Amino acid sequence: MSTGPPKHEMQYFPNMINAMPSESAEFRRVLWTGLYSQVVLMTVPVGGDIGDEVHTVDQALTFTSGVGKATINGKDQDVKAGDLMVVPAGTQHQFVNTGPTPLILYTIYSPAEHDPSTVHKTKEEGDEEEEAGKDEAPKWSRQSQSENEKAGLVNTSGNLPLRIVSLDVPTESGQAVTSSVLLPSLVANDFSAPVSDAEETVKFRRLGIGRPDGIPSFLVHLPFI
């Protein structure tokens, strides 16, 4: 499982309400980690509980099998398959399995709470890793929107992902300077882009096919606009 920032592609998990959760016997398994949220599958054994805790992130839990009791900031609420429970950041919470079968759920943290590769077979294993500092959310999952935009992880000007590449850009005097450019990784037509170390905007022309990593293989620099 990748531990880096997510790719700009679909993540599909079929049968989340029945088949997939029932096939999982682990106490906790991270399914997906994004820039601003994380999906985790949990199975609480008969007589078990999640643990009385407080998170610094928001949490939404959807129960897919079994019955239990939720305690949120001192208030009890019975839960069952099909229920959704939201726990705001900074709120005490505990979930106990009160039924004869495992209590199964998937939870969405916002932002991430666990390491993207986390798999805990038991609650005890999870507690040990947390105390040892081995189950921490990655730094990239706790960045601000502006930080992600600057790093090229989020493109708010369109639906094309951005890559940072280094190019020799001609200046008005005719000399070339090496500058970093936020380059759309799938460019169909000519485009313009600002570059560092230069106040002007430079026009680029797409030639040929793209490399496997999505960055165009051939670019030529046209005069400044």
JSON list of C-alpha atoms in Angstrom, two decimals, residues 54-204:
[
{"chain": "A", "resi": 54, "resn": "VAL", "atom": "CA", "xyz": [-10.61, 12.00, 22.26]},
{"chain": "A", "resi": 55, "resn": "HIS", "atom": "CA", "xyz": [-9.32, 12.83, 18.76]},
{"chain": "A", "resi": 56, "resn": "THR", "atom": "CA", "xyz": [-8.12, 16.13, 17.36]},
{"chain": "A", "resi": 57, "resn": "VAL", "atom": "CA", "xyz": [-9.89, 15.29, 14.07]},
{"chain": "A", "resi": 58, "resn": "ASP", "atom": "CA", "xyz": [-13.54, 14.87, 13.06]},
{"chain": "A", "resi": 59, "resn": "GLN", "atom": "CA", "xyz": [-14.84, 11.30, 12.79]},
{"chain": "A", "resi": 60, "resn": "ALA", "atom": "CA", "xyz": [-17.93, 9.83, 11.07]},
{"chain": "A", "resi": 61, "resn": "LEU", "atom": "CA", "xyz": [-18.74, 6.17, 11.77]},
{"chain": "A", "resi": 62, "resn": "THR", "atom": "CA", "xyz": [-21.12, 4.04, 9.66]},
{"chain": "A", "resi": 63, "resn": "PHE", "atom": "CA", "xyz": [-22.13, 0.71, 11.23]},
{"chain": "A", "resi": 64, "resn": "THR", "atom": "CA", "xyz": [-22.55, -2.22, 8.83]},
{"chain": "A", "resi": 65, "resn": "SER", "atom": "CA", "xyz": [-23.14, -5.19, 11.17]},
{"chain": "A", "resi": 66, "resn": "GLY", "atom": "CA", "xyz": [-23.96, -5.92, 14.81]},
{"chain": "A", "resi": 67, "resn": "VAL", "atom": "CA", "xyz": [-25.23, -3.76, 17.66]},
{"chain": "A", "resi": 68, "resn": "GLY", "atom": "CA", "xyz": [-23.50, -1.62, 20.23]},
{"chain": "A", "resi": 69, "resn": "LYS", "atom": "CA", "xyz": [-23.60, 1.33, 22.59]},
{"chain": "A", "resi": 70, "resn": "ALA", "atom": "CA", "xyz": [-22.05, 4.69, 21.82]},
{"chain": "A", "resi": 71, "resn": "THR", "atom": "CA", "xyz": [-21.07, 7.11, 24.57]},
{"chain": "A", "resi": 72, "resn": "ILE", "atom": "CA", "xyz": [-20.43, 10.61, 23.25]},
{"chain": "A", "resi": 73, "resn": "ASN", "atom": "CA", "xyz": [-19.44, 13.27, 25.77]},
{"chain": "A", "resi": 74, "resn": "GLY", "atom": "CA", "xyz": [-21.23, 11.34, 28.53]},
{"chain": "A", "resi": 75, "resn": "LYS", "atom": "CA", "xyz": [-24.43, 10.65, 26.54]},
{"chain": "A", "resi": 76, "resn": "ASP", "atom": "CA", "xyz": [-25.34, 7.04, 25.61]},
{"chain": "A", "resi": 77, "resn": "GLN", "atom": "CA", "xyz": [-26.91, 5.98, 22.32]},
{"chain": "A", "resi": 78, "resn": "ASP", "atom": "CA", "xyz": [-27.66, 2.47, 21.03]},
{"chain": "A", "resi": 79, "resn": "VAL", "atom": "CA", "xyz": [-26.30, 1.85, 17.51]},
{"chain": "A", "resi": 80, "resn": "LYS", "atom": "CA", "xyz": [-26.97, -0.84, 14.91]},
{"chain": "A", "resi": 81, "resn": "ALA", "atom": "CA", "xyz": [-26.23, -1.72, 11.29]},
{"chain": "A", "resi": 82, "resn": "GLY", "atom": "CA", "xyz": [-27.23, 1.16, 9.02]},
{"chain": "A", "resi": 83, "resn": "ASP", "atom": "CA", "xyz": [-26.63, 3.89, 11.62]},
{"chain": "A", "resi": 84, "resn": "LEU", "atom": "CA", "xyz": [-24.26, 6.84, 11.19]},
{"chain": "A", "resi": 85, "resn": "MET", "atom": "CA", "xyz": [-22.58, 8.54, 14.15]},
{"chain": "A", "resi": 86, "resn": "VAL", "atom": "CA", "xyz": [-20.56, 11.77, 13.90]},
{"chain": "A", "resi": 87, "resn": "VAL", "atom": "CA", "xyz": [-17.98, 12.66, 16.55]},
{"chain": "A", "resi": 88, "resn": "PRO", "atom": "CA", "xyz": [-16.64, 16.23, 16.32]},
{"chain": "A", "resi": 89, "resn": "ALA", "atom": "CA", "xyz": [-12.95, 16.85, 16.98]},
{"chain": "A", "resi": 90, "resn": "GLY", "atom": "CA", "xyz": [-12.14, 17.23, 20.68]},
{"chain": "A", "resi": 91, "resn": "THR", "atom": "CA", "xyz": [-15.15, 15.16, 21.82]},
{"chain": "A", "resi": 92, "resn": "GLN", "atom": "CA", "xyz": [-14.91, 12.20, 24.22]},
{"chain": "A", "resi": 93, "resn": "HIS", "atom": "CA", "xyz": [-16.26, 8.99, 22.68]},
{"chain": "A", "resi": 94, "resn": "GLN", "atom": "CA", "xyz": [-16.47, 5.25, 23.28]},
{"chain": "A", "resi": 95, "resn": "PHE", "atom": "CA", "xyz": [-18.15, 2.44, 21.35]},
{"chain": "A", "resi": 96, "resn": "VAL", "atom": "CA", "xyz": [-18.90, -0.94, 22.97]},
{"chain": "A", "resi": 97, "resn": "ASN", "atom": "CA", "xyz": [-20.10, -4.12, 21.26]},
{"chain": "A", "resi": 98, "resn": "THR", "atom": "CA", "xyz": [-23.22, -5.19, 23.19]},
{"chain": "A", "resi": 99, "resn": "GLY", "atom": "CA", "xyz": [-24.36, -7.93, 20.80]},
{"chain": "A", "resi": 100, "resn": "PRO", "atom": "CA", "xyz": [-23.65, -11.63, 20.14]},
{"chain": "A", "resi": 101, "resn": "THR", "atom": "CA", "xyz": [-21.75, -10.92, 16.88]},
{"chain": "A", "resi": 102, "resn": "PRO", "atom": "CA", "xyz": [-18.88, -8.61, 15.91]},
{"chain": "A", "resi": 103, "resn": "LEU", "atom": "CA", "xyz": [-19.68, -4.90, 15.63]},
{"chain": "A", "resi": 104, "resn": "ILE", "atom": "CA", "xyz": [-18.42, -3.87, 12.20]},
{"chain": "A", "resi": 105, "resn": "LEU", "atom": "CA", "xyz": [-18.10, -0.34, 10.87]},
{"chain": "A", "resi": 106, "resn": "TYR", "atom": "CA", "xyz": [-16.13, 1.93, 8.61]},
{"chain": "A", "resi": 107, "resn": "THR", "atom": "CA", "xyz": [-15.09, 5.33, 9.81]},
{"chain": "A", "resi": 108, "resn": "ILE", "atom": "CA", "xyz": [-13.96, 8.46, 8.01]},
{"chain": "A", "resi": 109, "resn": "TYR", "atom": "CA", "xyz": [-11.46, 10.69, 9.78]},
{"chain": "A", "resi": 110, "resn": "SER", "atom": "CA", "xyz": [-10.97, 14.27, 8.62]},
{"chain": "A", "resi": 111, "resn": "PRO", "atom": "CA", "xyz": [-8.06, 14.77, 8.39]},
{"chain": "A", "resi": 112, "resn": "ALA", "atom": "CA", "xyz": [-6.25, 11.43, 8.76]},
{"chain": "A", "resi": 113, "resn": "GLU", "atom": "CA", "xyz": [-5.65, 9.88, 12.17]},
{"chain": "A", "resi": 114, "resn": "HIS", "atom": "CA", "xyz": [-3.53, 6.81, 11.33]},
{"chain": "A", "resi": 115, "resn": "ASP", "atom": "CA", "xyz": [-0.57, 5.77, 9.21]},
{"chain": "A", "resi": 116, "resn": "PRO", "atom": "CA", "xyz": [-1.76, 4.88, 5.67]},
{"chain": "A", "resi": 117, "resn": "SER", "atom": "CA", "xyz": [-0.41, 1.31, 5.97]},
{"chain": "A", "resi": 118, "resn": "THR", "atom": "CA", "xyz": [-1.92, 0.57, 9.38]},
{"chain": "A", "resi": 119, "resn": "VAL", "atom": "CA", "xyz": [-3.38, -2.90, 10.01]},
{"chain": "A", "resi": 120, "resn": "HIS", "atom": "CA", "xyz": [-4.10, -3.88, 13.63]},
{"chain": "A", "resi": 121, "resn": "LYS", "atom": "CA", "xyz": [-5.30, -7.43, 14.29]},
{"chain": "A", "resi": 122, "resn": "THR", "atom": "CA", "xyz": [-6.36, -6.52, 17.83]},
{"chain": "A", "resi": 123, "resn": "LYS", "atom": "CA", "xyz": [-7.10, -3.42, 19.90]},
{"chain": "A", "resi": 124, "resn": "GLU", "atom": "CA", "xyz": [-4.10, -4.24, 22.09]},
{"chain": "A", "resi": 125, "resn": "GLU", "atom": "CA", "xyz": [-1.80, -4.18, 19.06]},
{"chain": "A", "resi": 126, "resn": "GLY", "atom": "CA", "xyz": [-3.22, -0.81, 18.06]},
{"chain": "A", "resi": 127, "resn": "ASP", "atom": "CA", "xyz": [-2.76, 0.62, 21.55]},
{"chain": "A", "resi": 128, "resn": "GLU", "atom": "CA", "xyz": [0.87, -0.55, 21.66]},
{"chain": "A", "resi": 129, "resn": "GLU", "atom": "CA", "xyz": [1.73, 1.03, 18.31]},
{"chain": "A", "resi": 130, "resn": "GLU", "atom": "CA", "xyz": [0.01, 4.28, 19.25]},
{"chain": "A", "resi": 131, "resn": "GLU", "atom": "CA", "xyz": [1.89, 4.50, 22.55]},
{"chain": "A", "resi": 132, "resn": "ALA", "atom": "CA", "xyz": [5.15, 3.77, 20.73]},
{"chain": "A", "resi": 133, "resn": "GLY", "atom": "CA", "xyz": [4.47, 6.50, 18.17]},
{"chain": "A", "resi": 134, "resn": "LYS", "atom": "CA", "xyz": [4.36, 3.98, 15.29]},
{"chain": "A", "resi": 135, "resn": "ASP", "atom": "CA", "xyz": [0.86, 4.80, 14.09]},
{"chain": "A", "resi": 136, "resn": "GLU", "atom": "CA", "xyz": [0.98, 8.46, 13.15]},
{"chain": "A", "resi": 137, "resn": "ALA", "atom": "CA", "xyz": [-0.79, 10.25, 10.32]},
{"chain": "A", "resi": 138, "resn": "PRO", "atom": "CA", "xyz": [1.70, 11.36, 7.62]},
{"chain": "A", "resi": 139, "resn": "LYS", "atom": "CA", "xyz": [2.77, 14.98, 7.54]},
{"chain": "A", "resi": 140, "resn": "TRP", "atom": "CA", "xyz": [1.35, 15.47, 4.03]},
{"chain": "A", "resi": 141, "resn": "SER", "atom": "CA", "xyz": [-2.14, 14.59, 5.32]},
{"chain": "A", "resi": 142, "resn": "ARG", "atom": "CA", "xyz": [-2.09, 17.48, 7.80]},
{"chain": "A", "resi": 143, "resn": "GLN", "atom": "CA", "xyz": [-1.09, 20.28, 5.41]},
{"chain": "A", "resi": 144, "resn": "SER", "atom": "CA", "xyz": [-3.29, 23.24, 4.66]},
{"chain": "A", "resi": 145, "resn": "GLN", "atom": "CA", "xyz": [-5.03, 23.78, 1.34]},
{"chain": "A", "resi": 146, "resn": "SER", "atom": "CA", "xyz": [-2.59, 26.53, 0.40]},
{"chain": "A", "resi": 147, "resn": "GLU", "atom": "CA", "xyz": [0.40, 24.28, 1.20]},
{"chain": "A", "resi": 148, "resn": "ASN", "atom": "CA", "xyz": [-1.01, 21.53, -1.03]},
{"chain": "A", "resi": 149, "resn": "GLU", "atom": "CA", "xyz": [-1.58, 24.01, -3.85]},
{"chain": "A", "resi": 150, "resn": "LYS", "atom": "CA", "xyz": [2.00, 25.30, -3.61]},
{"chain": "A", "resi": 151, "resn": "ALA", "atom": "CA", "xyz": [3.30, 21.71, -3.65]},
{"chain": "A", "resi": 152, "resn": "GLY", "atom": "CA", "xyz": [1.30, 20.97, -6.80]},
{"chain": "A", "resi": 153, "resn": "LEU", "atom": "CA", "xyz": [-0.87, 18.36, -5.04]},
{"chain": "A", "resi": 154, "resn": "VAL", "atom": "CA", "xyz": [-4.10, 20.26, -5.71]},
{"chain": "A", "resi": 155, "resn": "ASN", "atom": "CA", "xyz": [-5.00, 22.17, -8.86]},
{"chain": "A", "resi": 156, "resn": "THR", "atom": "CA", "xyz": [-7.83, 24.64, -8.26]},
{"chain": "A", "resi": 157, "resn": "SER", "atom": "CA", "xyz": [-7.68, 26.16, -11.73]},
{"chain": "A", "resi": 158, "resn": "GLY", "atom": "CA", "xyz": [-8.84, 23.06, -13.57]},
{"chain": "A", "resi": 159, "resn": "ASN", "atom": "CA", "xyz": [-9.10, 19.28, -13.48]},
{"chain": "A", "resi": 160, "resn": "LEU", "atom": "CA", "xyz": [-5.52, 18.53, -14.54]},
{"chain": "A", "resi": 161, "resn": "PRO", "atom": "CA", "xyz": [-2.93, 17.50, -11.92]},
{"chain": "A", "resi": 162, "resn": "LEU", "atom": "CA", "xyz": [0.22, 19.62, -11.74]},
{"chain": "A", "resi": 163, "resn": "ARG", "atom": "CA", "xyz": [3.86, 18.58, -11.69]},
{"chain": "A", "resi": 164, "resn": "ILE", "atom": "CA", "xyz": [6.84, 20.74, -10.76]},
{"chain": "A", "resi": 165, "resn": "VAL", "atom": "CA", "xyz": [9.53, 20.52, -13.43]},
{"chain": "A", "resi": 166, "resn": "SER", "atom": "CA", "xyz": [12.72, 22.43, -14.16]},
{"chain": "A", "resi": 167, "resn": "LEU", "atom": "CA", "xyz": [13.03, 24.10, -17.55]},
{"chain": "A", "resi": 168, "resn": "ASP", "atom": "CA", "xyz": [15.40, 26.49, -19.27]},
{"chain": "A", "resi": 169, "resn": "VAL", "atom": "CA", "xyz": [13.26, 29.56, -19.89]},
{"chain": "A", "resi": 170, "resn": "PRO", "atom": "CA", "xyz": [14.38, 32.35, -22.22]},
{"chain": "A", "resi": 171, "resn": "THR", "atom": "CA", "xyz": [14.42, 35.87, -20.84]},
{"chain": "A", "resi": 172, "resn": "GLU", "atom": "CA", "xyz": [13.65, 39.03, -22.75]},
{"chain": "A", "resi": 173, "resn": "SER", "atom": "CA", "xyz": [17.37, 39.54, -23.31]},
{"chain": "A", "resi": 174, "resn": "GLY", "atom": "CA", "xyz": [17.58, 36.15, -25.02]},
{"chain": "A", "resi": 175, "resn": "GLN", "atom": "CA", "xyz": [19.50, 34.41, -22.22]},
{"chain": "A", "resi": 176, "resn": "ALA", "atom": "CA", "xyz": [18.04, 31.25, -20.67]},
{"chain": "A", "resi": 177, "resn": "VAL", "atom": "CA", "xyz": [17.51, 30.77, -16.94]},
{"chain": "A", "resi": 178, "resn": "THR", "atom": "CA", "xyz": [16.60, 27.53, -15.19]},
{"chain": "A", "resi": 179, "resn": "SER", "atom": "CA", "xyz": [13.25, 27.93, -13.45]},
{"chain": "A", "resi": 180, "resn": "SER", "atom": "CA", "xyz": [10.65, 25.78, -11.74]},
{"chain": "A", "resi": 181, "resn": "VAL", "atom": "CA", "xyz": [7.32, 25.53, -13.54]},
{"chain": "A", "resi": 182, "resn": "LEU", "atom": "CA", "xyz": [3.99, 24.12, -12.36]},
{"chain": "A", "resi": 183, "resn": "LEU", "atom": "CA", "xyz": [3.22, 22.10, -15.47]},
{"chain": "A", "resi": 184, "resn": "PRO", "atom": "CA", "xyz": [-0.12, 20.38, -16.23]},
{"chain": "A", "resi": 185, "resn": "SER", "atom": "CA", "xyz": [0.83, 16.72, -16.59]},
{"chain": "A", "resi": 186, "resn": "LEU", "atom": "CA", "xyz": [-1.70, 16.06, -19.36]},
{"chain": "A", "resi": 187, "resn": "VAL", "atom": "CA", "xyz": [-1.51, 18.96, -21.80]},
{"chain": "A", "resi": 188, "resn": "ALA", "atom": "CA", "xyz": [-3.57, 18.65, -24.99]},
{"chain": "A", "resi": 189, "resn": "ASN", "atom": "CA", "xyz": [-2.93, 22.12, -26.41]},
{"chain": "A", "resi": 190, "resn": "ASP", "atom": "CA", "xyz": [-0.66, 25.12, -26.07]},
{"chain": "A", "resi": 191, "resn": "PHE", "atom": "CA", "xyz": [-0.75, 26.78, -22.66]},
{"chain": "A", "resi": 192, "resn": "SER", "atom": "CA", "xyz": [0.78, 29.62, -20.70]},
{"chain": "A", "resi": 193, "resn": "ALA", "atom": "CA", "xyz": [2.39, 29.38, -17.26]},
{"chain": "A", "resi": 194, "resn": "PRO", "atom": "CA", "xyz": [4.21, 31.71, -14.86]},
{"chain": "A", "resi": 195, "resn": "VAL", "atom": "CA", "xyz": [7.75, 30.74, -13.93]},
{"chain": "A", "resi": 196, "resn": "SER", "atom": "CA", "xyz": [9.95, 31.46, -10.96]},
{"chain": "A", "resi": 197, "resn": "ASP", "atom": "CA", "xyz": [12.90, 33.86, -11.34]},
{"chain": "A", "resi": 198, "resn": "ALA", "atom": "CA", "xyz": [10.97, 35.72, -14.04]},
{"chain": "A", "resi": 199, "resn": "GLU", "atom": "CA", "xyz": [8.09, 38.16, -13.82]},
{"chain": "A", "resi": 200, "resn": "GLU", "atom": "CA", "xyz": [6.73, 37.36, -17.28]},
{"chain": "A", "resi": 201, "resn": "THR", "atom": "CA", "xyz": [4.39, 34.58, -18.34]},
{"chain": "A", "resi": 202, "resn": "VAL", "atom": "CA", "xyz": [5.83, 32.08, -20.80]},
{"chain": "A", "resi": 203, "resn": "LYS", "atom": "CA", "xyz": [3.92, 30.27, -23.53]},
{"chain": "A", "resi": 204, "resn": "PHE", "atom": "CA", "xyz": [4.59, 26.55, -24.06]}
]
